[in-house]
mmCIF file of C-alpha atoms and ligand atoms in Angstrom:
data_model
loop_
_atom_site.group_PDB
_atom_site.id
_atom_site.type_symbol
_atom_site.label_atom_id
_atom_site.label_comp_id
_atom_site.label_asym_id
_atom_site.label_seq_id
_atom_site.Cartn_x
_atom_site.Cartn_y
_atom_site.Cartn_z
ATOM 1 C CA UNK A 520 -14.758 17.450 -19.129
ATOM 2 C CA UNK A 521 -18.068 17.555 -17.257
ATOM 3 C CA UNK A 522 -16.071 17.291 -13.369
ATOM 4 C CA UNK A 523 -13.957 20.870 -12.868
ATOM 5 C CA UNK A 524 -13.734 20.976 -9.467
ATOM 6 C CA UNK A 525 -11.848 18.463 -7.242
ATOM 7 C CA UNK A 526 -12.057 18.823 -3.369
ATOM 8 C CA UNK A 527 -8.824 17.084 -1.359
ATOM 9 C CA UNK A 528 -9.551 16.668 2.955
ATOM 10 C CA UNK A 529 -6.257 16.693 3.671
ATOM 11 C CA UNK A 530 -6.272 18.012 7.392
ATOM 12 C CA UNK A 531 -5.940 15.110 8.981
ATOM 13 C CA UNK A 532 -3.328 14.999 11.994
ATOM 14 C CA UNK A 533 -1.167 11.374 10.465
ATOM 15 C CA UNK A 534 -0.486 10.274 14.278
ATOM 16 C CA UNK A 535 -0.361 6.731 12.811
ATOM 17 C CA UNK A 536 3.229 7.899 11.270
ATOM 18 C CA UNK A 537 4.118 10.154 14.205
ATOM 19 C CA UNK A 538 7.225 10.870 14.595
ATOM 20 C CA UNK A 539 7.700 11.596 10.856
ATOM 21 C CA UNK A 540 4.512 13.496 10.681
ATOM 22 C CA UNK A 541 5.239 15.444 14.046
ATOM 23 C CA UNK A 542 6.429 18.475 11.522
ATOM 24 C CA UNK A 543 5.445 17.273 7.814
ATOM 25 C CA UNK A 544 1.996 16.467 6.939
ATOM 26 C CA UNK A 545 0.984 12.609 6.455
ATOM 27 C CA UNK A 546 0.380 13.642 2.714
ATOM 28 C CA UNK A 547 3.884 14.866 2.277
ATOM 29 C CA UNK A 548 5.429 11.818 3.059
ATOM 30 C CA UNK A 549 6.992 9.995 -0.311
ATOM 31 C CA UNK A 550 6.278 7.158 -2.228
ATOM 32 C CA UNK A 551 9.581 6.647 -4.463
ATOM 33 C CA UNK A 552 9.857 10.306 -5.106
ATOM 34 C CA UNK A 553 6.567 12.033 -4.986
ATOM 35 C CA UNK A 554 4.516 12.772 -1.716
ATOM 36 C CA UNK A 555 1.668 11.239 -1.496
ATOM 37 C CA UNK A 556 -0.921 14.013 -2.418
ATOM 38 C CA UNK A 557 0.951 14.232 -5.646
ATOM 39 C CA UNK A 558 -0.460 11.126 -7.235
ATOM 40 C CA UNK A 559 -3.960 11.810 -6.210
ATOM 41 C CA UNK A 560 -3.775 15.486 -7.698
ATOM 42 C CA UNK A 561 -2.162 14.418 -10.643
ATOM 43 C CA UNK A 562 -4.802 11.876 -11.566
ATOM 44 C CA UNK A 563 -7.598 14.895 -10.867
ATOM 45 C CA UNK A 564 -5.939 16.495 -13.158
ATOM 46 C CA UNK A 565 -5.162 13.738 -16.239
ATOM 47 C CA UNK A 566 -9.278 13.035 -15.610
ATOM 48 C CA UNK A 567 -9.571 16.901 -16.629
ATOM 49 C CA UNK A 568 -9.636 18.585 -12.752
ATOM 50 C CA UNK A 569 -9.005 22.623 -13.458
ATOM 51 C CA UNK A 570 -10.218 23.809 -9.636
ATOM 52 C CA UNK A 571 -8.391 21.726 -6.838
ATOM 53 C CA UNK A 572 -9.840 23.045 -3.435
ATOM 54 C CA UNK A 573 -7.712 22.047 -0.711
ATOM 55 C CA UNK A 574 -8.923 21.572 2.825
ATOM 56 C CA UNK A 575 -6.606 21.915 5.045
ATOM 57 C CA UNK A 576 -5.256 22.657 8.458
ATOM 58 C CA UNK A 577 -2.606 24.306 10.906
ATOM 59 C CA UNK A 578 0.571 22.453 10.238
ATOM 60 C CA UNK A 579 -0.315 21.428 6.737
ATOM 61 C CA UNK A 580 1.511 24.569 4.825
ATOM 62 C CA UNK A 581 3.701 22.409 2.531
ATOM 63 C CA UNK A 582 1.227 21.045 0.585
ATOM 64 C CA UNK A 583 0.746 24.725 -0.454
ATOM 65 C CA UNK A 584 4.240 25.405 -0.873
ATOM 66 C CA UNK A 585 4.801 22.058 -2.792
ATOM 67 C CA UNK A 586 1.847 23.146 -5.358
ATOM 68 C CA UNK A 587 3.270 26.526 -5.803
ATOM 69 C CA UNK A 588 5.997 27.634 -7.655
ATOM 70 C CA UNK A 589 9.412 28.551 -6.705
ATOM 71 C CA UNK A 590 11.419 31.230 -8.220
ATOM 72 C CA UNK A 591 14.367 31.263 -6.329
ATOM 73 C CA UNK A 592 14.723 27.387 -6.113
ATOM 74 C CA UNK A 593 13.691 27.290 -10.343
ATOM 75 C CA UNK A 594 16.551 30.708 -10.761
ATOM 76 C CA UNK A 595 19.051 28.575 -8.969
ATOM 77 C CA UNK A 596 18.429 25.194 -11.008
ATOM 78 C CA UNK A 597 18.632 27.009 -14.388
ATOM 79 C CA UNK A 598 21.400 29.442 -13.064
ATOM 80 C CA UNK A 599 23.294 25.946 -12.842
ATOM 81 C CA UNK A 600 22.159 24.250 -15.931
ATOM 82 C CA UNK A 601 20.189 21.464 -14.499
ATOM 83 C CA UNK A 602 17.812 21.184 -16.877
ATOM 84 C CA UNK A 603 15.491 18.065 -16.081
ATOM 85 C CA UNK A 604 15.655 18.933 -12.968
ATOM 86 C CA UNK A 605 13.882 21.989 -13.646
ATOM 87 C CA UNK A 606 11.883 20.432 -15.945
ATOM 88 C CA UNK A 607 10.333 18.977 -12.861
ATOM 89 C CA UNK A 608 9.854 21.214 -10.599
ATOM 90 C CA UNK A 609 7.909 23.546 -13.230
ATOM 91 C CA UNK A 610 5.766 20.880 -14.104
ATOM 92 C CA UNK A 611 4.385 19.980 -11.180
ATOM 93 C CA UNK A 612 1.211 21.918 -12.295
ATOM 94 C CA UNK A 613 0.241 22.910 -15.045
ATOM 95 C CA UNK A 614 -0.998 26.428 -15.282
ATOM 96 C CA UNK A 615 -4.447 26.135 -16.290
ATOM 97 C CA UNK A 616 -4.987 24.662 -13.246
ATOM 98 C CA UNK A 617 -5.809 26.818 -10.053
ATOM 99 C CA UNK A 618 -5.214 25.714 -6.306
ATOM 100 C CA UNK A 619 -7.728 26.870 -3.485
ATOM 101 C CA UNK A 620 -6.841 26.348 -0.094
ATOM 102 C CA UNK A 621 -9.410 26.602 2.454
ATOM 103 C CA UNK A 622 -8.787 25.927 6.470
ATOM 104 C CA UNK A 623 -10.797 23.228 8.362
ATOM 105 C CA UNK A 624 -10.369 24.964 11.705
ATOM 106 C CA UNK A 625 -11.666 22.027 13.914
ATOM 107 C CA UNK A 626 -11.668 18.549 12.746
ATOM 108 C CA UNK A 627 -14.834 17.201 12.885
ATOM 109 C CA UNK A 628 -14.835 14.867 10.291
ATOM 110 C CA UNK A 629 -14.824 13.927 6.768
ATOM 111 C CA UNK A 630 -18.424 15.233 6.320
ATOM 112 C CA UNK A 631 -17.497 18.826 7.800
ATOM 113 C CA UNK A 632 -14.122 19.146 5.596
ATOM 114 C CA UNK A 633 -16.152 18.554 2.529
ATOM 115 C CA UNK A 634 -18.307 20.732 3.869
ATOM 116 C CA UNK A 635 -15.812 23.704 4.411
ATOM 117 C CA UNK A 636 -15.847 23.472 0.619
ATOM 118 C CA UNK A 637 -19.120 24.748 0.213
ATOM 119 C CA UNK A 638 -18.805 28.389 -1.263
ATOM 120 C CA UNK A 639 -16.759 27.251 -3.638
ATOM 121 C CA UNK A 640 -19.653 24.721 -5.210
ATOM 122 C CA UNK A 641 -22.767 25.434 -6.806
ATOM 123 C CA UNK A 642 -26.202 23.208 -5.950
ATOM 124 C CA UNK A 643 -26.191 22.179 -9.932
ATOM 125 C CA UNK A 644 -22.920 21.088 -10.333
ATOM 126 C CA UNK A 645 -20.942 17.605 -9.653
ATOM 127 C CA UNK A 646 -17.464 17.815 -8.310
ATOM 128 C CA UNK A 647 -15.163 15.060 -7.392
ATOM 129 C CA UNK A 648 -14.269 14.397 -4.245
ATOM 130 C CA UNK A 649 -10.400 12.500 -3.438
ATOM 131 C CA UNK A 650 -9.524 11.549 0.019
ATOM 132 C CA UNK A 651 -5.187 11.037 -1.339
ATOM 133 C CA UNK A 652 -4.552 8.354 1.590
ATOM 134 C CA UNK A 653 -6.291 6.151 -1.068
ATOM 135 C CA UNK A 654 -3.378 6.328 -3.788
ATOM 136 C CA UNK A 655 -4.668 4.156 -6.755
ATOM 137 C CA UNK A 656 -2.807 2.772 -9.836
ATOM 138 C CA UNK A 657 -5.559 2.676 -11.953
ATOM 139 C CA UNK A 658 -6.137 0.540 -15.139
ATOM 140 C CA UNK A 659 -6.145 1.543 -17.753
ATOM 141 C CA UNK A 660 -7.394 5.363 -16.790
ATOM 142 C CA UNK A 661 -6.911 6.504 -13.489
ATOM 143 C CA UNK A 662 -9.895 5.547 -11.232
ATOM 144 C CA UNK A 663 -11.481 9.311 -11.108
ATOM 145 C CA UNK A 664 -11.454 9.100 -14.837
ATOM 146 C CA UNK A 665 -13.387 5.836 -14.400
ATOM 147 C CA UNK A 666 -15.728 7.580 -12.229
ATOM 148 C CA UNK A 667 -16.419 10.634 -13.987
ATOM 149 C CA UNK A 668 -16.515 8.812 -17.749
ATOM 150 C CA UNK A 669 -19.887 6.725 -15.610
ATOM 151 C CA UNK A 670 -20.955 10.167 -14.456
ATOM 152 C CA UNK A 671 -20.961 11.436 -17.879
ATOM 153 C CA UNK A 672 -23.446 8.057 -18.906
ATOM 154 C CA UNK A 673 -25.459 8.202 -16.141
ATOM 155 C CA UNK A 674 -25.950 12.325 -15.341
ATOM 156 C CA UNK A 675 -25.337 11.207 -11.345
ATOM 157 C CA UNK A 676 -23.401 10.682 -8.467
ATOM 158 C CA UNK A 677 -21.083 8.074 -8.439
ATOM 159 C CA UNK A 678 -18.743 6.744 -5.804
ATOM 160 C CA UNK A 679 -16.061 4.599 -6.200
ATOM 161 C CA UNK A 680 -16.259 0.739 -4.898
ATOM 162 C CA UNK A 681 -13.617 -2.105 -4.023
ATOM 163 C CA UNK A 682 -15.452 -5.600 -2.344
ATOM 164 C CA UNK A 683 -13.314 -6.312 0.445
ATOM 165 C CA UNK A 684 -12.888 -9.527 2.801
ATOM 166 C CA UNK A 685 -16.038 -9.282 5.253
ATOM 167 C CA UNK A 686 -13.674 -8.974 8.298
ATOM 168 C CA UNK A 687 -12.397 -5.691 6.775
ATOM 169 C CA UNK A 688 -16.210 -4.417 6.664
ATOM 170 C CA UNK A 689 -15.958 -2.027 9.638
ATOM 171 C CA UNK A 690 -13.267 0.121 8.125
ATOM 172 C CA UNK A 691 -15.482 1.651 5.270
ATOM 173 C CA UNK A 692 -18.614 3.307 4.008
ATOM 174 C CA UNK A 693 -20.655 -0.147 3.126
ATOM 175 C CA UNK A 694 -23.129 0.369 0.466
ATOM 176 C CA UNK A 695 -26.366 -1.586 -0.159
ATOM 177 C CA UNK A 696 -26.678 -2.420 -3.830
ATOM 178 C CA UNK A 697 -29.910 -2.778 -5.788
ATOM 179 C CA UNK A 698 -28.794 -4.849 -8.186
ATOM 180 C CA UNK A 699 -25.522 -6.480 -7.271
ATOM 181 C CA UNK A 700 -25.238 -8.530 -10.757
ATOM 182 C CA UNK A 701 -25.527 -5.601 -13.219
ATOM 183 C CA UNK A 702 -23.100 -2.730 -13.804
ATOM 184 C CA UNK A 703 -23.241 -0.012 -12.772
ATOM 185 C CA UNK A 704 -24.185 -0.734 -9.419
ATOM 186 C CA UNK A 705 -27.545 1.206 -8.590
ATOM 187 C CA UNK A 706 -26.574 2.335 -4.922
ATOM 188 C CA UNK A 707 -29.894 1.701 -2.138
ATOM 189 C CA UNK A 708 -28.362 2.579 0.530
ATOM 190 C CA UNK A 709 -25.267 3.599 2.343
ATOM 191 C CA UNK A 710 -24.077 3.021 5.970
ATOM 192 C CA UNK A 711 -20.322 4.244 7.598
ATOM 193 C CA UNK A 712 -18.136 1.455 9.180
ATOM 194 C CA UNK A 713 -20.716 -1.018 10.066
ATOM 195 C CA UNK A 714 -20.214 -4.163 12.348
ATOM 196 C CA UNK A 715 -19.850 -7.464 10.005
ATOM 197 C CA UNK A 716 -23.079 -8.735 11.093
ATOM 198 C CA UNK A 717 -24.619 -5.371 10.313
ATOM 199 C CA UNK A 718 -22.708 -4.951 6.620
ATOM 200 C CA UNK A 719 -25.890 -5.030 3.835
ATOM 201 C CA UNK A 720 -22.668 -6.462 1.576
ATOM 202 C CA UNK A 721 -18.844 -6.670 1.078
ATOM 203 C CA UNK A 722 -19.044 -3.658 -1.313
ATOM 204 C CA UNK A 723 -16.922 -1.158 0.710
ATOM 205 C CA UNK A 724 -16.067 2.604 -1.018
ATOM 206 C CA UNK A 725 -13.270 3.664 -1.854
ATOM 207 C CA UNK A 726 -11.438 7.025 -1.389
ATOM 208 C CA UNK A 727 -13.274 8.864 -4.838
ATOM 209 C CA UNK A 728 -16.452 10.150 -5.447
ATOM 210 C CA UNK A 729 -18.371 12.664 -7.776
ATOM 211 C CA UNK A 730 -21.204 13.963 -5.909
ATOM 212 C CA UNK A 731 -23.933 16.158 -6.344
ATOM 213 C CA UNK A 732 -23.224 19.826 -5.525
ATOM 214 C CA UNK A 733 -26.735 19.742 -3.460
ATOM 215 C CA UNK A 734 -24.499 17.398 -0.849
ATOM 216 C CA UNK A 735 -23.513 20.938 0.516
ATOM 217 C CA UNK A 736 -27.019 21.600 1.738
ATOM 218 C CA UNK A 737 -27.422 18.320 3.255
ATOM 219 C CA UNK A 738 -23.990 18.542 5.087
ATOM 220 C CA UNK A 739 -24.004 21.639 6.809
ATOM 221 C CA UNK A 740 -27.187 19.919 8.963
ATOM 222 C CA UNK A 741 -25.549 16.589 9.182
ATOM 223 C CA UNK A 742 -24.987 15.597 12.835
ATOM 224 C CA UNK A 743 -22.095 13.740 14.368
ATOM 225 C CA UNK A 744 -22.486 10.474 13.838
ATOM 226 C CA UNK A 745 -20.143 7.446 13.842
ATOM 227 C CA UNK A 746 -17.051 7.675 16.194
ATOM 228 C CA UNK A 747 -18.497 11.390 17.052
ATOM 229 C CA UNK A 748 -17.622 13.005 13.552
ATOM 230 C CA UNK A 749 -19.656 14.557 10.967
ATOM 231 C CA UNK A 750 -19.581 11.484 8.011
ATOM 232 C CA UNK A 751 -19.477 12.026 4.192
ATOM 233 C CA UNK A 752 -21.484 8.672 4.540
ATOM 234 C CA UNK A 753 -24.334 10.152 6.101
ATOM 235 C CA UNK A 754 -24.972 12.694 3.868
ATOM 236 C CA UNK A 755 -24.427 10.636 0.943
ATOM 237 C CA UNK A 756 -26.942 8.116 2.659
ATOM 238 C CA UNK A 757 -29.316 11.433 2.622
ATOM 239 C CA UNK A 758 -28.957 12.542 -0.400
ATOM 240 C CA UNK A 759 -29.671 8.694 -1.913
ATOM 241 C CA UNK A 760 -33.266 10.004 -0.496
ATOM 242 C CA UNK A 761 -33.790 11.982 -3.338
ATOM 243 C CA UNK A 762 -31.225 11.409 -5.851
ATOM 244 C CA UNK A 763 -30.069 8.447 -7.830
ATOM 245 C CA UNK A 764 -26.647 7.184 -7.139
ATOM 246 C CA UNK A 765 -24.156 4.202 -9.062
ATOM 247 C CA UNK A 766 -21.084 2.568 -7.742
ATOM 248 C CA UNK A 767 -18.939 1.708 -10.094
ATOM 249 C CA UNK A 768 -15.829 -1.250 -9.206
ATOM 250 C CA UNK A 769 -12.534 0.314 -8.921
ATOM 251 C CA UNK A 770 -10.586 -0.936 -11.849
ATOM 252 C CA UNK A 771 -6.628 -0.925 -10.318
ATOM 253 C CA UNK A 772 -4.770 -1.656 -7.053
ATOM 254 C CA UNK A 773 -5.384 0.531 -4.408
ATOM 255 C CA UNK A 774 -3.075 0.717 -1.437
ATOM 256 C CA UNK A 775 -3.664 2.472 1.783
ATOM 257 C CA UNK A 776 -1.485 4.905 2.467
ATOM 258 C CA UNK A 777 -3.145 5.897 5.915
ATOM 259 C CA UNK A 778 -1.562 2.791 7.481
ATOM 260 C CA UNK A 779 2.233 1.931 7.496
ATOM 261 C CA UNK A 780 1.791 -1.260 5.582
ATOM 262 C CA UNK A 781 -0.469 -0.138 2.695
ATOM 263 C CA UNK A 782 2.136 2.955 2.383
ATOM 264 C CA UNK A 783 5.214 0.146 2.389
ATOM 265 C CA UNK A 784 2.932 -1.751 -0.520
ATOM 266 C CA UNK A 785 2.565 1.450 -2.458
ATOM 267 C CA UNK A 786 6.261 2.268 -2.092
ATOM 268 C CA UNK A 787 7.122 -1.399 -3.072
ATOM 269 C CA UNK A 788 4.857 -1.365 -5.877
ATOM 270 C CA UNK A 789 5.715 2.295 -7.358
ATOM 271 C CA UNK A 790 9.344 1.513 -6.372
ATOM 272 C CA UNK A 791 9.707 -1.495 -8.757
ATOM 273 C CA UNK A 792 8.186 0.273 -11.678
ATOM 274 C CA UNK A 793 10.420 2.775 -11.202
ATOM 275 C CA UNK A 794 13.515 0.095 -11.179
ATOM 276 C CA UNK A 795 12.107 -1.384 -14.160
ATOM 277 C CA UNK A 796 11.919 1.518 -16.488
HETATM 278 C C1 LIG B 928 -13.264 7.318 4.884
HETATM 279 C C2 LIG B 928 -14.776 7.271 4.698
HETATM 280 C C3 LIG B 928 -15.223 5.835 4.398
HETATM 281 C C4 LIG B 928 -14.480 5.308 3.177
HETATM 282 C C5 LIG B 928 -12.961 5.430 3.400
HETATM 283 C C6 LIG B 928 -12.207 5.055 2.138
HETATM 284 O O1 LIG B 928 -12.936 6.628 6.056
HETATM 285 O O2 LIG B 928 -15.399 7.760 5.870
HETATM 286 O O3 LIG B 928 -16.608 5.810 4.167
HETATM 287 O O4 LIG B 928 -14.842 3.965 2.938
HETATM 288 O O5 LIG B 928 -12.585 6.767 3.774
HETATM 289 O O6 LIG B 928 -10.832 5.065 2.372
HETATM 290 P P1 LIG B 928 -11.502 6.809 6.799
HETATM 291 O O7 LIG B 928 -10.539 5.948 6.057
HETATM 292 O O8 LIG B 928 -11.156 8.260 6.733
HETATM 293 O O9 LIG B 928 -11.724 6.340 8.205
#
């Protein structure tokens, strides 16, 4: 697979779920019976993922623990015979892949957290980027797949896209297409949550990207911008200066797990599967 390296912001404080994130991180919290982060790293990894770099923060050490394995916990299981049990806990991973951690020690936005990234990725390579609030059923390959199998055509960067209602505009990275008719999108231009009467178009991104290793250049010059943090957006929207850039439409139902009600869809949604078996 052309994509190796996956890079997961997962820092973030979760005060919209306080209390239950006042001591476990927002991406710990469960949807049926995986946390969250889970189902983002596992689809890095079905789309061929071997490098998942981790940005983290104080407070956020289960996610390590969780991707790590545990003897005593895996001695005790097969000590008592519980075999799938086991099974599950020693899959969680599998071994070819490697987990970086790296610590964001001030959060100053998406931009910066990607940035913190940087010695791990070289100017010539792409690498995927997957913000896990974004937890995506995707049809029929998971929706990195769908992004890196248009990388792999088009030898660019690609970002994920979902058109949402124009009310919902000022929640996203809005891009400006080229050519809104043909697929793949040719990306213009790219602004961060822009008022509705500012949005060049409904095409909103989505939490998935494979950028351009020279991103890293661009972002570690990349000034505050909107609400007062360093934005992915804006050094996406540079790099479009010199580099071409698709969207390509999400194919699969995305819920948003950084809100209470997207995370009660995805439980809802994962939760009947799981009844239906
Ligand atoms: C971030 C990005 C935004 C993108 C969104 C997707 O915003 O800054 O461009 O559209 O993720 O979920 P956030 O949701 O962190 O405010």
């Amino acid at each position: 697979m052309s994509i190796q390296k996956a890079v997961f912001p997962v820092a973030g404080m979760g005060t919209r779920f306080l209390p239950a994130t006042k001591a476990i991180p927002k991406e710990m919290l469960t949807v049926v019976d995986r946390p969250i982060i889970d189902y983002a790293v596992r689809e890095a990894v079905e789309a061929g993922c071997e490098t998942l770099i981790f940005v983290t923060g104080r407070t956020k050490n289960a996610i390590a623990d969780y991707f790590d394995r545990n003897p005593d916990l895996e001695n005790e299981l097969e000590a008592k015979q519980k075999a799938e049990a086991l099974e599950i806990v020693r899959n969680i991973i599998p071994s070819h892949v490697q987990c970086i951690y790296v610590r964001q020690s001030e959060a100053l936005g998406l931009g910066h957290a990607v940035h913190c990234a940087a010695p791990l990725i070289t100017p010539d390579e792409h690498f995927a980027v997957m913000l896990p609030d974004d937890l995506i059923d995707g049809y029929p390959v998971g929706a990195l797949k769908q992004l890196i199998q248009a990388h792999e055509r088009e030898r660019c960067s690609v970002l994920a896209l979902e058109q949402v209602a124009w009310e919902d505009v000022h929640k996203y990275g809005v891009i400006k297409p080229a050519n809104s008719d043909l697929m793949p999108i040719q990306i213009e231009s790219i602004v961060e949550k822009p008022a509705r009467a500012d949005a060049p178009s409904n095409w909103s991104v989505v939490g998935r990207y494979v950028l351009s290793g020279k991103i890293m250049d661009i972002l570690k010059d990349v000034q505050r911008g909107t609400g007062g943090e360093i934005q992915l957006t804006d050094g996406i929207s540079q790099l479009l200066q010199t580099e071409k850039m698709i969207g390509v439409p999400l194919s699969g139902k995305r819920f948003d797990c950084g809100n209470k009600v997207g995370f009660l869809e995805a439980n809802l949604h994962f939760g009947l599967r799981f009844l239906n078996r």
